[in-house]
PDB file of C-alpha atoms and ligand atoms in Angstrom:
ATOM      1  CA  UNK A 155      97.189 -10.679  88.220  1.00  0.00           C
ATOM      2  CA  UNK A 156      97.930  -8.644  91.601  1.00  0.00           C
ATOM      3  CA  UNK A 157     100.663  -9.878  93.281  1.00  0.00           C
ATOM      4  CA  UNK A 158     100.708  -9.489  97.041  1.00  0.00           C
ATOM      5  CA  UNK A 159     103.596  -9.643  99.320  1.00  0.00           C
ATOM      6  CA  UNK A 160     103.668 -11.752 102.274  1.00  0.00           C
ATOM      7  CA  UNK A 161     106.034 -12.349 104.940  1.00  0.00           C
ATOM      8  CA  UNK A 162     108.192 -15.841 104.183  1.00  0.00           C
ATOM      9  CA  UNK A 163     108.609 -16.820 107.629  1.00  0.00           C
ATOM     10  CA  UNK A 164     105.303 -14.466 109.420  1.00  0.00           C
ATOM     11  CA  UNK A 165     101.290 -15.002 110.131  1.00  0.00           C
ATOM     12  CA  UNK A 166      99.230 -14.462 107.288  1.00  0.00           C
ATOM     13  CA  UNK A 167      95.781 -13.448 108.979  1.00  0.00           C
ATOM     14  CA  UNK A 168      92.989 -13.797 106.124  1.00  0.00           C
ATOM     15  CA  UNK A 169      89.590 -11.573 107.420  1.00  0.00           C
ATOM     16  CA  UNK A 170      86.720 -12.042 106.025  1.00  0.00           C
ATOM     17  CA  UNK A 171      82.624 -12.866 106.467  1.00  0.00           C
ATOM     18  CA  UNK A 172      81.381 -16.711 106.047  1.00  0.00           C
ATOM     19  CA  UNK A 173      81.259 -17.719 102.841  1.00  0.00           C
ATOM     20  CA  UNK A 174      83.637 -14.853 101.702  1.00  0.00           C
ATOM     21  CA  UNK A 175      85.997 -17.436 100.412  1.00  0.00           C
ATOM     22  CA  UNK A 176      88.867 -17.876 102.876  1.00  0.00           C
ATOM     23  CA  UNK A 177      89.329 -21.637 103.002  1.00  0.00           C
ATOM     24  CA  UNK A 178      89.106 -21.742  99.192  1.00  0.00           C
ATOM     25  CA  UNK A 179      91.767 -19.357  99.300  1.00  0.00           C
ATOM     26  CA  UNK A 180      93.995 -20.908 101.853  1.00  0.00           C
ATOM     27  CA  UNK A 181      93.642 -24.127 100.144  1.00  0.00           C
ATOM     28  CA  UNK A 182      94.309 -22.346  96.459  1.00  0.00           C
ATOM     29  CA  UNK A 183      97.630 -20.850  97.862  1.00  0.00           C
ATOM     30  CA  UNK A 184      98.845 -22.666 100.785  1.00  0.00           C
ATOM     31  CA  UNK A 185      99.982 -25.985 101.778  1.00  0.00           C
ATOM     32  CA  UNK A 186      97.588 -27.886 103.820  1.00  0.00           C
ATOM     33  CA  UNK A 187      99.961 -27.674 106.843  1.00  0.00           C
ATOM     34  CA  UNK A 188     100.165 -23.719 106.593  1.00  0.00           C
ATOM     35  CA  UNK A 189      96.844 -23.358 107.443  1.00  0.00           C
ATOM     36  CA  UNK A 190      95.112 -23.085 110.600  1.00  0.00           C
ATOM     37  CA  UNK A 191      91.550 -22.757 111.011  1.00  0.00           C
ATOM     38  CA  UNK A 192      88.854 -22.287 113.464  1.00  0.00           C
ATOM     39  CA  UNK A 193      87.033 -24.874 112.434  1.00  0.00           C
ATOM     40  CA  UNK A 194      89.520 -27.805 112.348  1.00  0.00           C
ATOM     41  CA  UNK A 195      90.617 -26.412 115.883  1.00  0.00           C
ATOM     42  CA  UNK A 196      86.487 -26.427 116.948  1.00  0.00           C
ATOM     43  CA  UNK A 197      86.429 -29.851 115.473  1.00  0.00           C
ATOM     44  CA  UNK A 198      89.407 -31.137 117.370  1.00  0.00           C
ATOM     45  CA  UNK A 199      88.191 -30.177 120.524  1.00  0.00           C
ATOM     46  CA  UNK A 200      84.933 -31.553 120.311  1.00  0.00           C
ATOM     47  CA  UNK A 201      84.291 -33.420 117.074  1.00  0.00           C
ATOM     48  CA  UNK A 202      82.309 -31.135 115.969  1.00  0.00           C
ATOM     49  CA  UNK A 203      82.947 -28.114 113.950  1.00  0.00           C
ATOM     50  CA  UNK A 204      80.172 -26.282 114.705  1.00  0.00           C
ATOM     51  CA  UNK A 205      80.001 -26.148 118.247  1.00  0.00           C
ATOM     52  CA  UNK A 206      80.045 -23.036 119.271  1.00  0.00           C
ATOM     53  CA  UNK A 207      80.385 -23.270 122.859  1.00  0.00           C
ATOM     54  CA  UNK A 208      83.656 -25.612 121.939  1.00  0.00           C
ATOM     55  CA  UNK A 209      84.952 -21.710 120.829  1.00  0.00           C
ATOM     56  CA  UNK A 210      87.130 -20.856 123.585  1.00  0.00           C
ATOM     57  CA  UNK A 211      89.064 -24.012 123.939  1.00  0.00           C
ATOM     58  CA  UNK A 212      89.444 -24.242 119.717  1.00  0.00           C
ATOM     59  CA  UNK A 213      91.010 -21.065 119.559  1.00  0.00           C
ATOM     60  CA  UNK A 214      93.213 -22.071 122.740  1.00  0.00           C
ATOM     61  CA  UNK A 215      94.684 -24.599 120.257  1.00  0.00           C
ATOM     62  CA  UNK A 216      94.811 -22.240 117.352  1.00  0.00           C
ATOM     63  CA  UNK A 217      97.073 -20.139 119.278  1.00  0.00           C
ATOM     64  CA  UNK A 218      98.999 -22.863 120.528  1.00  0.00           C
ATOM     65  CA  UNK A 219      99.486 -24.071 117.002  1.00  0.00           C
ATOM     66  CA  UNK A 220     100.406 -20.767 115.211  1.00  0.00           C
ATOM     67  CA  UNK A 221     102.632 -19.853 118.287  1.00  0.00           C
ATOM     68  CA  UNK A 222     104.487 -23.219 117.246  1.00  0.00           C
ATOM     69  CA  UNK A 223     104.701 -22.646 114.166  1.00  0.00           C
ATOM     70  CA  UNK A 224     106.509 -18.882 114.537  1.00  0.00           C
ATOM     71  CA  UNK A 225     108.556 -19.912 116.482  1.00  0.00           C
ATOM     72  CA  UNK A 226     109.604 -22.552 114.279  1.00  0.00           C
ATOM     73  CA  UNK A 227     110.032 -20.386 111.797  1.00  0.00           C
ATOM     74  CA  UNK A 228     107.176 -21.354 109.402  1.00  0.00           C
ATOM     75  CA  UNK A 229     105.087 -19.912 107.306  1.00  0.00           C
ATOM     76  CA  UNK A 230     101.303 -19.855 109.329  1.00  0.00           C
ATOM     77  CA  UNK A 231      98.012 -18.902 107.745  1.00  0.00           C
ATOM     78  CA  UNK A 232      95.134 -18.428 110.354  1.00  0.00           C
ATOM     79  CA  UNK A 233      91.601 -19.279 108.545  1.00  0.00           C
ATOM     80  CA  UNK A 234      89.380 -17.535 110.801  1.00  0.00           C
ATOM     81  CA  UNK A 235      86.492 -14.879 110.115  1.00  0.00           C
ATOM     82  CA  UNK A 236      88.843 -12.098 111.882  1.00  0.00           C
ATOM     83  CA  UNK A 237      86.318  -9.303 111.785  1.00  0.00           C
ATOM     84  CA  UNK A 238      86.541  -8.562 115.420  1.00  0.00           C
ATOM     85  CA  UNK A 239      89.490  -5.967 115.829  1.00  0.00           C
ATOM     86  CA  UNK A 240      89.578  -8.522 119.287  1.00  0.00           C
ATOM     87  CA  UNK A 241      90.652 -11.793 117.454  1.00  0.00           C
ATOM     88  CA  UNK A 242      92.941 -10.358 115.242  1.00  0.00           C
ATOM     89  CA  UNK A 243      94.842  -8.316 118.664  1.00  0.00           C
ATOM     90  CA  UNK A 244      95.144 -11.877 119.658  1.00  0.00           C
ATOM     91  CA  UNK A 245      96.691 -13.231 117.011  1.00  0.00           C
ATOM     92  CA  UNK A 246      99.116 -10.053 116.488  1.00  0.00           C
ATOM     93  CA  UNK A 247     100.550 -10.648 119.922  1.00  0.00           C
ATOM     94  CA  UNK A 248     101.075 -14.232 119.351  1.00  0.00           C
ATOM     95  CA  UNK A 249     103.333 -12.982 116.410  1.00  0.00           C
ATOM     96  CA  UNK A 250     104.983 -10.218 118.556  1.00  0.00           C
ATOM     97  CA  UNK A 251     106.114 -12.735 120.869  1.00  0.00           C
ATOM     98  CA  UNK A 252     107.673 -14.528 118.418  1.00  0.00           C
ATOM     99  CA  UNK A 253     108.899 -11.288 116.877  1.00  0.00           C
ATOM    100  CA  UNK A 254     107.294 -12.681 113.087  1.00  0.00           C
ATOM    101  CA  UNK A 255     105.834 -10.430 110.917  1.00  0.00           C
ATOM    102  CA  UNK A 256     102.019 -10.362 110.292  1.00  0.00           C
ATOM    103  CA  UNK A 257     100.184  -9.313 107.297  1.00  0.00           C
ATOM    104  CA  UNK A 258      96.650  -9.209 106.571  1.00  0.00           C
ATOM    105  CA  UNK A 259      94.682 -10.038 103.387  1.00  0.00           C
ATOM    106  CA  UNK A 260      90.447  -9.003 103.375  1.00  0.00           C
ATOM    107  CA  UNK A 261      88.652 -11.041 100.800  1.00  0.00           C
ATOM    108  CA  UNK A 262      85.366  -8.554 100.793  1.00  0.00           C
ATOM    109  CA  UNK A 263      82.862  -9.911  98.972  1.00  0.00           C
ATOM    110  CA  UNK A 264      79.712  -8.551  98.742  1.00  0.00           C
ATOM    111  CA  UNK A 265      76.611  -9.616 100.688  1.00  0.00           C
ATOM    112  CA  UNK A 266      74.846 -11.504  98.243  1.00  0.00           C
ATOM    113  CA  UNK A 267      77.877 -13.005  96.932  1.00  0.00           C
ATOM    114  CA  UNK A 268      78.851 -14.681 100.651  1.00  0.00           C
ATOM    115  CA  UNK A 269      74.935 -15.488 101.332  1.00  0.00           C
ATOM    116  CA  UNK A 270      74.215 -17.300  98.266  1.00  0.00           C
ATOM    117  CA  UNK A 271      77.657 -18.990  98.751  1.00  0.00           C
ATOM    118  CA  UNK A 272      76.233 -20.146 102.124  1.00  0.00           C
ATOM    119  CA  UNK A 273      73.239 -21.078 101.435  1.00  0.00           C
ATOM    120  CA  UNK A 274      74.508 -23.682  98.761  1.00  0.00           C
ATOM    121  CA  UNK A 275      76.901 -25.167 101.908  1.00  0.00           C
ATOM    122  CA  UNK A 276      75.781 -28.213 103.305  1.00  0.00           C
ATOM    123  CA  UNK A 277      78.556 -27.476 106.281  1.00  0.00           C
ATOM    124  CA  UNK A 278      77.214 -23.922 107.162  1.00  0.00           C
ATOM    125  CA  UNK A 279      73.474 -23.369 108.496  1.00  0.00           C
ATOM    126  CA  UNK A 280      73.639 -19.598 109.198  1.00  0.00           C
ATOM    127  CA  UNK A 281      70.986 -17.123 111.260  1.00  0.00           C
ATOM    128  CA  UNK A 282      70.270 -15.046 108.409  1.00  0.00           C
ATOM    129  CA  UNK A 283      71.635 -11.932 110.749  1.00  0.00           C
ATOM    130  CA  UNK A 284      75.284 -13.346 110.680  1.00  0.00           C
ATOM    131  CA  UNK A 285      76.620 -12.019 106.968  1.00  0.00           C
ATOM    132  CA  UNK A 286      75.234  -8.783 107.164  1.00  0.00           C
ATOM    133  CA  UNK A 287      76.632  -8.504 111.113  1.00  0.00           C
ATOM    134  CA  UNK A 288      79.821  -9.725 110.061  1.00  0.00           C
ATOM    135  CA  UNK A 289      80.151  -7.092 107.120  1.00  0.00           C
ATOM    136  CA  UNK A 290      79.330  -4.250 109.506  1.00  0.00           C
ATOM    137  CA  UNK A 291      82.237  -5.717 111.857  1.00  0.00           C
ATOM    138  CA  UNK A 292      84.318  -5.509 108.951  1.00  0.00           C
ATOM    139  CA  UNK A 293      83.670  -2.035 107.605  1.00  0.00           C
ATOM    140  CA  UNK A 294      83.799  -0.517 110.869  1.00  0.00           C
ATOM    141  CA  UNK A 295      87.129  -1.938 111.751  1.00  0.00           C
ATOM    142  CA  UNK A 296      88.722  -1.588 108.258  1.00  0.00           C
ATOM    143  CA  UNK A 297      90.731   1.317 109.685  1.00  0.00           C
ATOM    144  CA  UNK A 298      92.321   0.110 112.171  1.00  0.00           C
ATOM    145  CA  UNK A 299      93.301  -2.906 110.645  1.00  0.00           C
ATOM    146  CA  UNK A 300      95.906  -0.423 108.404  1.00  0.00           C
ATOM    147  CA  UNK A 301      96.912   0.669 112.231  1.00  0.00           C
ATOM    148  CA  UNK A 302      97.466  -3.108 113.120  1.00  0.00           C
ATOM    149  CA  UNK A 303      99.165  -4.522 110.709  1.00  0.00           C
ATOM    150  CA  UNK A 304     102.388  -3.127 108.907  1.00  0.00           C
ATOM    151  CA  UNK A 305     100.862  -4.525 105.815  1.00  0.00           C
ATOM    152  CA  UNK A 306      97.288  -4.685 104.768  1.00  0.00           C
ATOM    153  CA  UNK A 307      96.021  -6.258 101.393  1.00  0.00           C
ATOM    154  CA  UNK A 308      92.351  -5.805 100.699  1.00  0.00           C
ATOM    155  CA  UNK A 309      91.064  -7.588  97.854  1.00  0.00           C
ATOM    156  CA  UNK A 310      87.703  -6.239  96.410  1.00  0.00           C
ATOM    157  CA  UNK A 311      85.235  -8.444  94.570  1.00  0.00           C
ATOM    158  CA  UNK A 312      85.114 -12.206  93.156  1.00  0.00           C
ATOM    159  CA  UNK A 313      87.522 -10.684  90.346  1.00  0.00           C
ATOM    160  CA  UNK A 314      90.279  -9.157  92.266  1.00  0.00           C
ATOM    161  CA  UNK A 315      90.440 -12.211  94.856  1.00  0.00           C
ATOM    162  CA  UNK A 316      90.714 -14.522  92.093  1.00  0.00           C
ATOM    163  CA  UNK A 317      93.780 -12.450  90.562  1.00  0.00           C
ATOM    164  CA  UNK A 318      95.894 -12.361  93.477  1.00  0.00           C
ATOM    165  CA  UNK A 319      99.074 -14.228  93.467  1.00  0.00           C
ATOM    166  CA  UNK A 320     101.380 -14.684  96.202  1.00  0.00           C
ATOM    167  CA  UNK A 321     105.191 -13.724  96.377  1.00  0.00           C
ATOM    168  CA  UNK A 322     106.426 -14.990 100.120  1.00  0.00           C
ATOM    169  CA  UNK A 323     108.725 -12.124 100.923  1.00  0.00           C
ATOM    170  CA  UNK A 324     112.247 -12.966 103.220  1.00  0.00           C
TER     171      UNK A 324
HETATM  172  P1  LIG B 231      83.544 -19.761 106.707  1.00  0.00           P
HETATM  173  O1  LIG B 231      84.447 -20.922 106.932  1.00  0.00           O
HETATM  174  O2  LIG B 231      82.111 -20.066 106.946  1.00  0.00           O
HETATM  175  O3  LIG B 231      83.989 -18.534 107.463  1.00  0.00           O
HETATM  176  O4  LIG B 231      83.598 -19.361 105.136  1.00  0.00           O
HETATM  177  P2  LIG B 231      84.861 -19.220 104.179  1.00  0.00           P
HETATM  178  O5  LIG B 231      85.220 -17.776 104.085  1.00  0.00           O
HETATM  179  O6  LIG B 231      85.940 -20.154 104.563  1.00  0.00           O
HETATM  180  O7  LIG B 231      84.267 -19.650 102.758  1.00  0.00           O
HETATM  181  P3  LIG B 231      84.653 -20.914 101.848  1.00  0.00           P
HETATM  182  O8  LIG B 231      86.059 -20.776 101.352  1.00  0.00           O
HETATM  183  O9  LIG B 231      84.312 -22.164 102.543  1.00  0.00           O
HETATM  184  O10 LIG B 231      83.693 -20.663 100.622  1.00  0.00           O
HETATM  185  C1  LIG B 231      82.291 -20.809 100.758  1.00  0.00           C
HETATM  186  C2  LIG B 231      81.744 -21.470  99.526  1.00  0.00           C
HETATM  187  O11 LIG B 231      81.994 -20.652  98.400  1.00  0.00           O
HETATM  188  C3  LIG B 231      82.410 -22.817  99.242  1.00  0.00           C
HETATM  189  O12 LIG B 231      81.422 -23.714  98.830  1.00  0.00           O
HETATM  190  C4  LIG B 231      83.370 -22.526  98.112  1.00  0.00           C
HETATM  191  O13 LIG B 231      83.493 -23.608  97.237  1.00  0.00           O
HETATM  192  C5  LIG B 231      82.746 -21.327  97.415  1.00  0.00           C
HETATM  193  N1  LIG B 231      83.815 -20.439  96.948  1.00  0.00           N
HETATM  194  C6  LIG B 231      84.757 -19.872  97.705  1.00  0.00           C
HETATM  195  N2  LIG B 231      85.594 -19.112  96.974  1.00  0.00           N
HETATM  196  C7  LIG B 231      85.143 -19.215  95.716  1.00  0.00           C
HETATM  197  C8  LIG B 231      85.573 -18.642  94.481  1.00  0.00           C
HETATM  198  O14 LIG B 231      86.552 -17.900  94.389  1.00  0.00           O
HETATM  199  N3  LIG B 231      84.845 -18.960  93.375  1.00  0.00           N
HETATM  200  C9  LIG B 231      83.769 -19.776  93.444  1.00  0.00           C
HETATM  201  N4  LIG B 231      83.113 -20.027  92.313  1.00  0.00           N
HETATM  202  N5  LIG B 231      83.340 -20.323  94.570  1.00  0.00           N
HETATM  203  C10 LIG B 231      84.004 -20.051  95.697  1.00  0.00           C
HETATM  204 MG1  LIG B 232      86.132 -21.565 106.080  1.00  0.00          MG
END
């Protein structure tokens, strides 16, 4: 097992390609409630989750909702791709507002691993351009995401995801 520390009360921003695992993940080691993601925001702004041009409005809400949330004092997981250095600034003011603590954690996965995952979804038709662009994203941002965040957990393969364990820090 790896354990990795998270902040009790702070935004837990997961990054990582489509079909890299992070609903799975969020759903392994979060309540239900913890979680926000783009696509139940895209869905409730448009019943439909895959509307893309619905994208600006759904992560309106999303940042409504984790705002909330920190200042409530709870616990918020945002299930978003997060490979734009862009979305996560977002989502890193949000939490400085609310003076909360933010931590990242990368599932990175590789390529094959995320397409074939796709392809077997009956929820995710992808351009065949969108992994691969997504990884590049990724890579090319992986250093400033240690700059962003005071803490950065990158989890490496099927293997390492799967070992992780939580410990909510206060
Ligand atoms: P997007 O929402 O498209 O960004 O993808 P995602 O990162 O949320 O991926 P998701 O968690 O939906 O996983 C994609 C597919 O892979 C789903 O069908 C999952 O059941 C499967 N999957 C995810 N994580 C695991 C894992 O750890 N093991 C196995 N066997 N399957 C997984
Ligand atoms: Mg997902």
């Amino acid at each position: 097992t790896r354990e990795l520390k998270i902040p009790a009360t702070g935004l837990v921003v997961l990054v990582g390609v489509s079909g890299s695992g992070k609903s799975h993940f969020a759903r392994r080691h979060f309540r239900p409630t913890q979680v926000v993601s783009s696509d139940f925001c895209r869905a409730a702004v448009s019943d439909d989750e895959s509307d893309q041009a619905a994208t600006g409005d759904a992560f309106e809400l999303l940042h409504h909702i984790v705002r909330t949330r920190l200042r409530r004092g709870l616990l918020t997981v945002v299930d978003a791709t997060n490979v734009q250095p862009r979305s996560r600034e977002s989502l890193l003011a949000v939490a400085r507002d609310q003076d909360a603590l933010a931590c990242a954690i990368v599932l990175d996965v590789p390529e094959h691993v995320a397409v074939e995952r796709n392809a077997a979804r009956p929820d995710r038709d992808l351009a065949p351009h969108v992994v691969p662009r997504q990884r590049r994203e990724l890579r090319r941002g992986l250093k400033s995401l240690h700059r962003e965040f005071k803490r950065v957990h990158v989890l490496t393969g099927v293997d390492e995801i799967d070992a992780a364990v939580l410990v909510p820090e206060r």
